[in-house]
C-alpha positions as semicolon CSV with decimal commas, in nm:
position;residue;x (nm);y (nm);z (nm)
1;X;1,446;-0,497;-3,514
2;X;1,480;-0,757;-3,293
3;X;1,573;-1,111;-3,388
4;X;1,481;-1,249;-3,068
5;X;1,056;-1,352;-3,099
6;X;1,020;-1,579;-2,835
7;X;1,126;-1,348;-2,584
8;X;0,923;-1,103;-2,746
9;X;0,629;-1,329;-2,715
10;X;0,718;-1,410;-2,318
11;X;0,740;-1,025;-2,243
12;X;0,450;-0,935;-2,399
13;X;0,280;-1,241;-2,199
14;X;0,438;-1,099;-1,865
15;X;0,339;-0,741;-1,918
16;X;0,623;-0,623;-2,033
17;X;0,526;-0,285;-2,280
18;X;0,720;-0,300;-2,631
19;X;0,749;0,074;-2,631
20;X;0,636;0,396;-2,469
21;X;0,609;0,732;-2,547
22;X;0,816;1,013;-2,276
23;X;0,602;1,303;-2,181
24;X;0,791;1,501;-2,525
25;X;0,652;1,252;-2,743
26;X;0,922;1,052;-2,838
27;X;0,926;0,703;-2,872
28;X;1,104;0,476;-2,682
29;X;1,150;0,095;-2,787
30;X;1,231;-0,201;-2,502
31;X;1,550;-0,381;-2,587
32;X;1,621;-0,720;-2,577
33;X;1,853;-0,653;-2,302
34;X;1,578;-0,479;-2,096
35;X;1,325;-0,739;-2,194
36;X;1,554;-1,038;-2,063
37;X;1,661;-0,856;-1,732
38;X;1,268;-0,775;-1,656
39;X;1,182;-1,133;-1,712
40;X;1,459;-1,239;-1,453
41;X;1,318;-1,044;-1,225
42;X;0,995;-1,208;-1,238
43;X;1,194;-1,567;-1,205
44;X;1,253;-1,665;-1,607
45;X;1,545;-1,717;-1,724
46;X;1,529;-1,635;-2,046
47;X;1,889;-1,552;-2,179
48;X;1,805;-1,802;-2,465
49;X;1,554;-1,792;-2,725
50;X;1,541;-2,222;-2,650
51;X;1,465;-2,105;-2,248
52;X;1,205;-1,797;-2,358
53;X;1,036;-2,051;-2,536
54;X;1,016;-2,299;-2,312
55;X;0,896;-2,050;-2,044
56;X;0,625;-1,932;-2,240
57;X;0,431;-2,311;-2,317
58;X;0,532;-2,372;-1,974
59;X;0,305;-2,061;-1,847
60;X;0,006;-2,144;-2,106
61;X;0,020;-2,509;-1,961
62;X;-0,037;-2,394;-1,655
63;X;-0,289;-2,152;-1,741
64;X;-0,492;-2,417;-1,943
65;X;-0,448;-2,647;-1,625
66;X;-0,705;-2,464;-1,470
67;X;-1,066;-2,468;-1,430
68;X;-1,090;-2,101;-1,328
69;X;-0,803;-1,760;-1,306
70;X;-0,625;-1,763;-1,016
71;X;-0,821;-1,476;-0,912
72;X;-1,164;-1,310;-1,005
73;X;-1,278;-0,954;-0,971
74;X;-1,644;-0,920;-1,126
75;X;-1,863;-0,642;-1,119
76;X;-2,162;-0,593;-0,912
77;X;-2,490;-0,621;-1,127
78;X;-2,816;-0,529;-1,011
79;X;-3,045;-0,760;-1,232
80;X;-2,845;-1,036;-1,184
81;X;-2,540;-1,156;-1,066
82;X;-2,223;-1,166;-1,249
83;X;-2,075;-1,447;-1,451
84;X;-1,778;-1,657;-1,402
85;X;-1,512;-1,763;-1,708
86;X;-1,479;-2,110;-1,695
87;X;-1,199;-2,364;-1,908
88;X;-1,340;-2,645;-1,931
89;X;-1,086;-2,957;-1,947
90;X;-0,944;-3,103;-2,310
91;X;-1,188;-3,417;-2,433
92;X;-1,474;-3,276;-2,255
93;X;-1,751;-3,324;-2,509
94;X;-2,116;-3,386;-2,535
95;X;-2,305;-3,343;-2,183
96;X;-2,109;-3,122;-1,918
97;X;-2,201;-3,120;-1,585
98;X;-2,147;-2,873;-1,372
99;X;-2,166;-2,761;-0,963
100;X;-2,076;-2,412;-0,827
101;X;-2,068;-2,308;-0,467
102;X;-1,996;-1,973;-0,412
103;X;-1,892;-1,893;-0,001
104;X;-1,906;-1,497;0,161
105;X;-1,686;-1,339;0,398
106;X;-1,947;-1,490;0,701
107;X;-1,852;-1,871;0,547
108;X;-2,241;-1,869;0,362
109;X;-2,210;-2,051;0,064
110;X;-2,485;-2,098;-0,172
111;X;-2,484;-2,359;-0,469
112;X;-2,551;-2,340;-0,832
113;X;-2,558;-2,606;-1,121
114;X;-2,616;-2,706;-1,485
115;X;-2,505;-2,780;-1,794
116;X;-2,297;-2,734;-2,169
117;X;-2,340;-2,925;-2,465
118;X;-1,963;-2,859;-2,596
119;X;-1,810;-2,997;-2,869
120;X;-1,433;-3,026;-2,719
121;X;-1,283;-2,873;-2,470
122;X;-1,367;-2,454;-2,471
123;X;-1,411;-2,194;-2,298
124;X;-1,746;-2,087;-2,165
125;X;-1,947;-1,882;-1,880
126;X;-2,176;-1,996;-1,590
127;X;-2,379;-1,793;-1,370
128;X;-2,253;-1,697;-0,979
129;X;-2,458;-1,853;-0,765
130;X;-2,719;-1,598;-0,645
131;X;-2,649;-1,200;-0,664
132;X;-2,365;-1,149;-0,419
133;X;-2,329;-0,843;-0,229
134;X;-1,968;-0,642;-0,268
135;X;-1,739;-0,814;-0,089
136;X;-1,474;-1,130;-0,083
137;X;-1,567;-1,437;-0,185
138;X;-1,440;-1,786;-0,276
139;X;-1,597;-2,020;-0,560
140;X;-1,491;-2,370;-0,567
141;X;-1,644;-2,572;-0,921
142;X;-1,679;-2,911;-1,008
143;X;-1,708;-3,005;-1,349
144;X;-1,837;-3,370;-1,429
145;X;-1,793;-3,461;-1,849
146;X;-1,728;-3,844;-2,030
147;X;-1,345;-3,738;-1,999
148;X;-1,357;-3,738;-1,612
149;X;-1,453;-3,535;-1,287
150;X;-1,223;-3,181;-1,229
151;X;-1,224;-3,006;-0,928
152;X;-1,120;-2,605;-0,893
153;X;-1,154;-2,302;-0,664
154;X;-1,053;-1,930;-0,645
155;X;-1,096;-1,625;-0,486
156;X;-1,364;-1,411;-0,634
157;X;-1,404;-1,033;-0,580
158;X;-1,739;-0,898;-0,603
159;X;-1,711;-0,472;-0,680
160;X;-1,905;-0,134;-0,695
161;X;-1,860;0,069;-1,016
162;X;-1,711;0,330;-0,850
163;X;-1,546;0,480;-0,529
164;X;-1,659;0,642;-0,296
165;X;-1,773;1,013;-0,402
166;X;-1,687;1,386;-0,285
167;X;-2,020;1,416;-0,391
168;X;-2,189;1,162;-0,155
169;X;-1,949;1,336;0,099
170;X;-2,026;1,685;0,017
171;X;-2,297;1,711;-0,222
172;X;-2,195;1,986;-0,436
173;X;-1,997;2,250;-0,225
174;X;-1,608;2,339;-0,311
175;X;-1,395;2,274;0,002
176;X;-1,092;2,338;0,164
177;X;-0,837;2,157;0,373
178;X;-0,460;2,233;0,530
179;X;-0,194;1,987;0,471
180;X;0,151;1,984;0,721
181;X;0,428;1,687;0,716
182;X;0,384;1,585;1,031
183;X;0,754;1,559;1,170
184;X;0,748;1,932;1,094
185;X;0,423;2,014;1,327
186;X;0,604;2,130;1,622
187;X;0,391;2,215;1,965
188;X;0,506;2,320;2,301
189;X;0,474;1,983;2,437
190;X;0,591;1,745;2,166
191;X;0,981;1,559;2,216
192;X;1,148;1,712;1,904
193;X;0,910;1,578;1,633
194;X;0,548;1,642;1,548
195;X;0,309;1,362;1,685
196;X;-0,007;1,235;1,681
197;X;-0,134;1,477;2,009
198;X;-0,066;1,774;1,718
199;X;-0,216;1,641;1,456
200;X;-0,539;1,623;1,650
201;X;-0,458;1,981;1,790
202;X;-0,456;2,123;1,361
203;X;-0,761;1,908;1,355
204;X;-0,941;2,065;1,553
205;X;-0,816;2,403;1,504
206;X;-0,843;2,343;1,108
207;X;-1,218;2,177;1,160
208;X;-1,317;2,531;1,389
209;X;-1,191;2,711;1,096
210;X;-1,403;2,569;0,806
211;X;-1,171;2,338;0,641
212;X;-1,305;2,024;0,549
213;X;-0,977;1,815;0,546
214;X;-0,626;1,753;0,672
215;X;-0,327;1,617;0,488
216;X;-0,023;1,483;0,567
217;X;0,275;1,294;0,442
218;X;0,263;0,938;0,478
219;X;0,258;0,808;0,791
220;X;0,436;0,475;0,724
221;X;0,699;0,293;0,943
222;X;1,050;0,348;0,943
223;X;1,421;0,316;1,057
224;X;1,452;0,690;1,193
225;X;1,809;0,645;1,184
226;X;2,076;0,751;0,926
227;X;1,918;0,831;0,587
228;X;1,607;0,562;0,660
229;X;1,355;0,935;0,730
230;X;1,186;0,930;0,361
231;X;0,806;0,848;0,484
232;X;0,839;0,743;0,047
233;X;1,098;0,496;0,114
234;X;0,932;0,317;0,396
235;X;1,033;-0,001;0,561
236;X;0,646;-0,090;0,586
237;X;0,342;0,085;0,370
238;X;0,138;-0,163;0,590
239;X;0,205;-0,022;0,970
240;X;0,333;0,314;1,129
241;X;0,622;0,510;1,223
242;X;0,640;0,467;1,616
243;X;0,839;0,827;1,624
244;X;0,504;0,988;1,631
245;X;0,341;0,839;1,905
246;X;0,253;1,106;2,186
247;X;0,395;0,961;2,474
248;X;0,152;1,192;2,687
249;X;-0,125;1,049;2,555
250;X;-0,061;0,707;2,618
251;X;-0,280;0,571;2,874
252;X;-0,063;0,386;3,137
253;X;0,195;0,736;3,165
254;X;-0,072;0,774;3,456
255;X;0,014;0,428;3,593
256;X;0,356;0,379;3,565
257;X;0,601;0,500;3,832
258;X;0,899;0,395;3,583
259;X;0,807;0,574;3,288
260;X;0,729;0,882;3,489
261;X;1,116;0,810;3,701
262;X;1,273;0,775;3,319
263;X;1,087;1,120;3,221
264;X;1,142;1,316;3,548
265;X;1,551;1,276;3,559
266;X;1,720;1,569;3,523
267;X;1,976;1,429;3,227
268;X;1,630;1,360;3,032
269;X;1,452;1,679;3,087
270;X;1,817;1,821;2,892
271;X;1,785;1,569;2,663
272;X;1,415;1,689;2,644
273;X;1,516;2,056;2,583
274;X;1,810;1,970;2,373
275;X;1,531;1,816;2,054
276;X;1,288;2,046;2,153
277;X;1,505;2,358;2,087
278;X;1,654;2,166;1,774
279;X;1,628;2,376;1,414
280;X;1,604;1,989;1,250
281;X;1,434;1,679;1,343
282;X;1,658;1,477;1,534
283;X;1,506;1,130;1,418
284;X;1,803;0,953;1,601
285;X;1,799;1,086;1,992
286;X;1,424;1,159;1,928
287;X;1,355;0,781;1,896
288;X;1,633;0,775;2,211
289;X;1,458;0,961;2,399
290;X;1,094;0,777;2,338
291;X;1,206;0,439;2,338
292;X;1,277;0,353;2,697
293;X;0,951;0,527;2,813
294;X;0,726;0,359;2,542
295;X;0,913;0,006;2,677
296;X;0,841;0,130;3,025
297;X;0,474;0,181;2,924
298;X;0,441;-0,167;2,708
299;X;0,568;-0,343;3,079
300;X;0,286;-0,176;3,253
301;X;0,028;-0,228;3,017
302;X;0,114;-0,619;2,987
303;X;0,072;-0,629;3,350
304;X;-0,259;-0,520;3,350
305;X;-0,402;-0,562;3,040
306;X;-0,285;-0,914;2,916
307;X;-0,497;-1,200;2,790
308;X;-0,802;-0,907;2,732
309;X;-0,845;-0,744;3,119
310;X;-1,038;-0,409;3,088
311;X;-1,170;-0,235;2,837
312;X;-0,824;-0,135;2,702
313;X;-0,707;-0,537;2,723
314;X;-0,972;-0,628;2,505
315;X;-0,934;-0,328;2,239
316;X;-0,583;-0,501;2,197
317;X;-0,719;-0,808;2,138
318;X;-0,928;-0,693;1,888
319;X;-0,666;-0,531;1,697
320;X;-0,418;-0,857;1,740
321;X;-0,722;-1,023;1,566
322;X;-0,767;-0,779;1,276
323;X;-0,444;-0,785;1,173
324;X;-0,335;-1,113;1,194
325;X;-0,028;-1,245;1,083
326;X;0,039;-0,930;0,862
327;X;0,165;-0,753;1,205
328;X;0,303;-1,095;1,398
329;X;0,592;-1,028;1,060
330;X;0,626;-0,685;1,113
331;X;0,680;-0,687;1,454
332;X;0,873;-0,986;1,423
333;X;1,124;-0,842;1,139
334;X;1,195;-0,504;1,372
335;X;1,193;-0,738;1,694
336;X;1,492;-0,917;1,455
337;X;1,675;-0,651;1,349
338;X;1,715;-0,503;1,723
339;X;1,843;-0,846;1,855
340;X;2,086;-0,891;1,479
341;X;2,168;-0,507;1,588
342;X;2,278;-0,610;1,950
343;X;2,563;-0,863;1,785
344;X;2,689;-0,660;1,570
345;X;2,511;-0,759;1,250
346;X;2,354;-0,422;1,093
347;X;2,300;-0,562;0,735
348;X;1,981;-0,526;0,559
349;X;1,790;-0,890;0,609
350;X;1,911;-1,047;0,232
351;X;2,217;-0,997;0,465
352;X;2,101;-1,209;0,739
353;X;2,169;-1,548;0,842
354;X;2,000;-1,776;0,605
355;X;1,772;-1,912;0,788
356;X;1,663;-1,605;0,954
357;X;1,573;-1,413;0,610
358;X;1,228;-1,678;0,606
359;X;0,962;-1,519;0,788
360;X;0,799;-1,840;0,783
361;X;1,102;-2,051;0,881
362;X;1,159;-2,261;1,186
363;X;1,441;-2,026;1,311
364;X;1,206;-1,775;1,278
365;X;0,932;-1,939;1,463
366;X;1,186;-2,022;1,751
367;X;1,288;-1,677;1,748
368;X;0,913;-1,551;1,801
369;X;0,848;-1,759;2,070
370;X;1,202;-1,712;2,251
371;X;1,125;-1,323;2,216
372;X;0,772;-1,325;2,245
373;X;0,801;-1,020;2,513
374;X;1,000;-0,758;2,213
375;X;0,739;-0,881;1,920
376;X;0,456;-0,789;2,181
377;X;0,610;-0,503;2,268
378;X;0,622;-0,339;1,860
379;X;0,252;-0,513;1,821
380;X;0,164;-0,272;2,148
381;X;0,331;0,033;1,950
382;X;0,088;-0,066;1,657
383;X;-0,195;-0,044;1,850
384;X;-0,128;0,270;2,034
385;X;-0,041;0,437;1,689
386;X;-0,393;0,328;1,563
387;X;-0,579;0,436;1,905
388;X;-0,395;0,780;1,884
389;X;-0,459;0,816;1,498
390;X;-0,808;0,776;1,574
391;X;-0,844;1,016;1,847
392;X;-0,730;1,266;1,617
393;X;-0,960;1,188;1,336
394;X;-1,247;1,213;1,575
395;X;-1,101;1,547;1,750
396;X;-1,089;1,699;1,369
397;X;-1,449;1,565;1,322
398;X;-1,606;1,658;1,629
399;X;-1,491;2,031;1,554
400;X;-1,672;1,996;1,187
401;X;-1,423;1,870;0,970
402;X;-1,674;1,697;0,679
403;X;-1,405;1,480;0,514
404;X;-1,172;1,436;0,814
405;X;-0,789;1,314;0,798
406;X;-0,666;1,277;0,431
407;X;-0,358;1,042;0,469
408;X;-0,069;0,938;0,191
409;X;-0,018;0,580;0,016
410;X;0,345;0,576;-0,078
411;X;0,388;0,375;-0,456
412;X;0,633;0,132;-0,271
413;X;0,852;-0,027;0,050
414;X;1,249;-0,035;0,059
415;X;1,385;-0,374;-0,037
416;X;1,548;-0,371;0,308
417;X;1,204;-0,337;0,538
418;X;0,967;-0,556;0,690
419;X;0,745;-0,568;0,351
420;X;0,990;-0,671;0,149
421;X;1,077;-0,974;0,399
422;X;0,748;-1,023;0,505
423;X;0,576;-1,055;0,165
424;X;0,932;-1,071;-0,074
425;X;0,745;-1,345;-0,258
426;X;0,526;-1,065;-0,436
427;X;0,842;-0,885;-0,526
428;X;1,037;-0,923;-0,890
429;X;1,388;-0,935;-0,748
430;X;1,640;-0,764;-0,970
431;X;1,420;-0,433;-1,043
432;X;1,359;-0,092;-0,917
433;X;1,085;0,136;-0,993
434;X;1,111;0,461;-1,114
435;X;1,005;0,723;-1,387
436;X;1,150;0,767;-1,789
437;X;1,294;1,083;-1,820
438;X;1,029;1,405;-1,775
439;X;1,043;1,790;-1,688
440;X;1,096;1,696;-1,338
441;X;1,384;1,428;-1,385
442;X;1,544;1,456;-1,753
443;X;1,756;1,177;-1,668
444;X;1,459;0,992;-1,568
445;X;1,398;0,839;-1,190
446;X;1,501;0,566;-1,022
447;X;1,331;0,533;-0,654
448;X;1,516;0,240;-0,558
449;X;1,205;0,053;-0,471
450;X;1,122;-0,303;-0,565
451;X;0,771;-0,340;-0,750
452;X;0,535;-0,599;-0,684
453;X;0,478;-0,894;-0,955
454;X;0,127;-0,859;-1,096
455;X;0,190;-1,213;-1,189
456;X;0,200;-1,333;-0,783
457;X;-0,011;-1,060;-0,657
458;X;-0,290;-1,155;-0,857
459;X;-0,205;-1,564;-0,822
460;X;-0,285;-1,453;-0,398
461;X;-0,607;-1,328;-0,457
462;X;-0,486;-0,975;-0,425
463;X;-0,459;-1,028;-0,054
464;X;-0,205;-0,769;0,019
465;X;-0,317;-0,505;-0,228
466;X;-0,686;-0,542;-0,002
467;X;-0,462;-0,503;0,303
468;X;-0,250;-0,217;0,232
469;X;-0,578;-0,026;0,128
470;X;-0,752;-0,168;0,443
471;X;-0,523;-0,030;0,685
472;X;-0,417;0,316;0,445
473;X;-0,808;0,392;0,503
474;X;-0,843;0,344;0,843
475;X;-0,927;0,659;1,022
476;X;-0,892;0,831;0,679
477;X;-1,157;1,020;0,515
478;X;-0,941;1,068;0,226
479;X;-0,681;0,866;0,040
480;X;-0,388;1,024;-0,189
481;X;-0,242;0,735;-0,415
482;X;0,086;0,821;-0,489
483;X;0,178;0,775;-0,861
484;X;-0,149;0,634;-0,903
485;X;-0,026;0,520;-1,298
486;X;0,086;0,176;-1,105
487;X;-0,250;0,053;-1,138
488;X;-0,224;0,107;-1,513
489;X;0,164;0,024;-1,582
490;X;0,500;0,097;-1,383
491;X;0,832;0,178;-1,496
492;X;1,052;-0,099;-1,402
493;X;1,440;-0,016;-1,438
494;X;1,670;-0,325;-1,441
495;X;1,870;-0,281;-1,111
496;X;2,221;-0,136;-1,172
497;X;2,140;0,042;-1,454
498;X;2,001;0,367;-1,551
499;X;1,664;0,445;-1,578
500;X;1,671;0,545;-1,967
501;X;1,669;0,147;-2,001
502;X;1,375;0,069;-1,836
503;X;1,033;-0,034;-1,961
504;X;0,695;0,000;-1,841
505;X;0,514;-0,345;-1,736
506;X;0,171;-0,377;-1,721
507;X;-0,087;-0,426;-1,391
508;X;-0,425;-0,567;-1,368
509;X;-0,535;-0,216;-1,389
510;X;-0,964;-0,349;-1,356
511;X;-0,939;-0,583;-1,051
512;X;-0,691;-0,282;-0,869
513;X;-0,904;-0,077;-0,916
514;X;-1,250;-0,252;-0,860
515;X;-1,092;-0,317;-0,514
516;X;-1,010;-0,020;-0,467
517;X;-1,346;0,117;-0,510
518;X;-1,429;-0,198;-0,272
519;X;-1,254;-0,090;-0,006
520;X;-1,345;0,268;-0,050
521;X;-1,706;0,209;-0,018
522;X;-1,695;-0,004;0,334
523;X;-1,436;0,329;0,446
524;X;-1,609;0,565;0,293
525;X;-1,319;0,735;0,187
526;X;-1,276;0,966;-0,074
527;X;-0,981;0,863;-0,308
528;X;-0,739;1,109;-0,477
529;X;-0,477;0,985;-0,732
530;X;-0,170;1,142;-0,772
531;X;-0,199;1,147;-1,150
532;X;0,113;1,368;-1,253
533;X;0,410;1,301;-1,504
534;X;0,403;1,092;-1,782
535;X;0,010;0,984;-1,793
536;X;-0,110;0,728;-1,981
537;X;-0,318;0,799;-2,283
538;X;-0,713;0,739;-2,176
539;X;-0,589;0,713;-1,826
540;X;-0,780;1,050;-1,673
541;X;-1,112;0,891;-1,832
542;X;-1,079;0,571;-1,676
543;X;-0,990;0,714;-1,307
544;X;-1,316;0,943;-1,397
545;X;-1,523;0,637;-1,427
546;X;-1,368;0,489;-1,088
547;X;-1,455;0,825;-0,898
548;X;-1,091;0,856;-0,821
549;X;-1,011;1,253;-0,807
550;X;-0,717;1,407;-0,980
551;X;-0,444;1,578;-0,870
552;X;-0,361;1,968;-0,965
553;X;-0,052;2,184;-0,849
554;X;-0,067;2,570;-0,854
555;X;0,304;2,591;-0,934
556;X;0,240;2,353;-1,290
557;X;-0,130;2,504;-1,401
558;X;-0,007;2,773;-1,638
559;X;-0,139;2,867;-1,970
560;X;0,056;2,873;-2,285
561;X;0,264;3,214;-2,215
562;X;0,301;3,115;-1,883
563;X;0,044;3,285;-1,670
564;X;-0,091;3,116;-1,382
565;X;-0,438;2,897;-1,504
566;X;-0,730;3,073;-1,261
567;X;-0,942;2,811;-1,029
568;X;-1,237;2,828;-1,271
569;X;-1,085;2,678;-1,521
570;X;-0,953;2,375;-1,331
571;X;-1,118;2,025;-1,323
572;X;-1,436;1,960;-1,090
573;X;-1,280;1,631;-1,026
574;X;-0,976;1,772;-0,902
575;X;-0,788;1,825;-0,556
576;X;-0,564;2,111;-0,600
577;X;-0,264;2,235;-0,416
578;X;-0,002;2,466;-0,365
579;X;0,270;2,263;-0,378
580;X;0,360;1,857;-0,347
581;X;0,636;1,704;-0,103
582;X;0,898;1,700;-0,432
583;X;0,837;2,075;-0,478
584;X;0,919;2,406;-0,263
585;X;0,649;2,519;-0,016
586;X;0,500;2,828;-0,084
587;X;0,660;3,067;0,184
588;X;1,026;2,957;-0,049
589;X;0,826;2,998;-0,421
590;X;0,725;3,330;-0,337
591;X;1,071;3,441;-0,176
592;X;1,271;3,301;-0,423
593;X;1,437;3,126;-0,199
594;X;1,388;2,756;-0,400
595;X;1,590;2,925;-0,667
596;X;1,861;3,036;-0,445
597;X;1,903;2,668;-0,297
């Protein structure tokens, strides 16, 4: 029993679960210990019970401050439109006036008013103004009473009830699709690693063959170097890996007599061979090898394509525009860590100069615009990757593929990558997620990656959890959400110690996933989570009432002596496989071969 209720009281208000049950049923309480390292990861110090309790009035304060949440995600209604919690301020009495205006993606606002007879200061609901389509909104409220005039505004989130369905894709046929890991798709023309050219090739070649999808791995951006390869352990969930770009396939390889000098020289054609004849992807001298051309090719297309010329100029503009500031950082952070590289300084960025670790900084700023040609040059590598990602959704499509490209979400970014610097004030510093201990990991699993703060990400109006689906759907006709229990609850493990002593912490498991069926909807994209391990209790029900598919492995779908399940009596909801990226591939499970390694 613990003899420490105020911080108790402040985990519980910060999500933090008192106790969970592992996937054999037994229970697991949170310490005091745990509960105290969680909450300095969100920013409290709470190693007192004086501090915890001071933290705690200080967050209702704030939270009674306010005229609305800091965020709203509301169902769509079809009689009418959906209502709005409102706070109204202490010694507002009597007659309460109030004004609404509630403003759509396009900047069309429409206004709404009226008013309470309260007694003091309570809580109530008004009406949204109007029946708002799905979308993103902002409602800004004025409240007029004998105590005074208040003024507030948030972000408000208008949803469907559910995704995106297989069924509205498919109607009611069973499907098929192929999945590869892309590095491993090797063609005769590729430079050591599978690219974006082969994915369209299995596309096209799966699509002429009756399959309905293709899978891959994630397709997120990394390091390539070293150990930095785990498309799980990205450096960005939010862009690409430039490793897969087909160099061949890049426009200006036509235009540019460098790029073709750089590929034509005899030590690069052995280079060439040397990856290309490789048993293992060789992300290091594969990235050597592209690097110079795809600089070669950013120079040429700059020279005729800047400020919007052609057709191809003003597809780049377009795509500058869409992404905003979200790419200026990531191109920014890699355009950093080449020039840190070039001095000698190889540190992950908390390693940085000070004033260099603020992506927002004025050293940073300088920086940009002193090295305006390198951040160009990674926001030019974005693009491409998009173009080329498309070309082979619409190569897979145009040869009958009825779902198209089903890509990977990863549950998280490294704390050393351009997400983590880029948007490290959603992160709880001090805390890795992971999994308590399960068949798979009896020890339990620590992934090393930083989770986001429900607290911040819901204070932004969700703005990067609408991104990172956003650009995870593009080109995708399917969606795999990895661990897909982080919309529910994740495990956080206090860092430096082992995962047995971490504690799940709750997520605003509604407005993730009414934006998720948002976002769905304008991709139409079909949305599978990856629902296996320890799965919350009511869970399955709740993604069935999303539309969010399940996931089912051959190799775990066994009956209670042990024989293989058969297909008919698997879920209708569910996407089943073979195998998963932890597991062995089938060609090894029916060798043996996993259990000789």
């Amino acid at each position: 029993m613990s003899d420490r209720p105020a911080l108790q009281a402040l985990g519980e208000r910060l999500g933090i679960v008192s106790s969970y049950h592992d996937i054999g049923g037994v229970l697991h309480a949170t310490t005091d210990a745990t509960y105290e390292a969680l909450a300095a990861a969100m920013g409290h110090d709470a190693g007192t019970e004086a501090s915890a309790a001071r933290i705690l009035e200080g967050l209702e304060e704030a939270e009674a401050d306010r005229l609305l949440p800091s965020a709203l995600v509301l169902p769509l209604r079809e009689s009418h439109g959906p209502v709005v919690p409102l706070r109204l301020p202490p010694g507002a009495r009597g007659t309460v006036l109030w004004a609404a205006e509630l403003t759509d993606e396009d900047g069309i606002g429409v206004v709404a008013e009226g008013r309470l007879e309260v007694s003091d200061g309570a809580s109530t609901r008004i009406p949204l103004p109007g029946v708002p389509r799905p979308g993103y909104h902002r409602i800004s409220v004025e409240v007029r009473s004998q105590a005074g005039s208040r003024r507030d505004a948030t972000p408000v989130v208008v949803v469907p009830s559910m995704c995106y369905g297989v069924g509205e894709a498919l109607g009611h046929r069973r499907v098929f699709g192929v999945w590869s890991n892309l590095y491993s798709l090797r063609t005769a023309t590729d430079w050591g690693v599978g690219d974006l050219g082969g994915l369209g090739e299995l596309a096209r070649w799966a699509g002429e063959r009756g399959a309905a999808f293709l899978g891959t791995s994630p397709l997120h951006a990394l390091r390539n170097t070293g150990l930095d390869v785990s498309p799980y352990s990205p450096i960005s969930r939010l862009y690409r890996n430039a490793i897969y770009l087909d160099i061949e396939r890049i426009p200006e390889l036509a235009e540019s007599e460098e790029a073709r000098a750089l590929t034509a020289a005899e030590s690069f054609q052995s280079a060439l061979a040397a990856v290309r004849g490789g048993e293992r992807v060789d992300y290091e001298r594969v990235l050597a090898l592209k690097r110079p051309v795809i600089e070669a090719l950013f120079r040429t297309f700059m020279a005729r394509a800047r400020d919007g010329q052609g057709r191809r100029g003003r597809a780049y503009q377009r795509y500058l525009a869409a992404e905003g500031d979200a790419l200026v950082h990531h191109a920014t952070f890699l355009a950093l860590e080449e020039h840190l590289r070039g001095q000698g300084v190889s540190g992950p960025w908390p390693t940085w100069p000070v004033p260099l670790r603020d992506p927002r900084g004025s050293a940073v700023t300088e920086f940009r615009r002193s090295r305006a040609d390198r951040v160009d040059l990674h926001r030019f590598v974005q693009f491409e990757l998009d173009r080329q990602l498309g070309l082979a959704a619409a190569e897979g499509s145009a040869a009958g593929m009825s779902l198209g490209l089903y890509q990977d979400l990863a549950v998280g970014s490294a704390a050393s990558g351009s997400d983590a610097w880029a948007h490290g004030d959603l992160l709880a510093r001090g805390a890795t997620i992971g999994a308590p201990p399960d068949a798979l990991g009896p020890e339990g699993q620590d992934w090393g990656l930083p989770p986001l703060d429900p607290h911040r990400l819901r204070r932004t109006g969700y703005a990067y959890w609408r991104r990172l689906l956003n650009n995870a759907m593009d080109h995708a006709g399917m969606l795999r959400i990895d661990h897909v229990m982080g919309v529910r609850r994740l495990f956080w493990i206090p860092q430096g110690r082992p995962a047995s002593e971490g504690a799940y912490v709750r997520y605003p498991e509604r407005d993730l996933l009414g934006i998720l069926a948002l976002e769905s909807r304008r991709h139409r994209t079909v949305v599978v989570g990856e629902d296996l391990g320890t799965v919350p209790e009511g869970f399955a029900e709740v993604l069935e009432q999303w539309g969010v598919l399940s996931s089912r492995v051959l190799y775990f779908e066994r009956e209670d002596g042990g024989a293989f399940r058969p297909s008919s009596h698997y879920s209708p909801r569910a996407l089943a496989t073979v195998s998963t990226h932890d597991l062995a591939p089938l060609a090894g499970f029916w060798s043996g071969r996993d259990l000789k390694v």
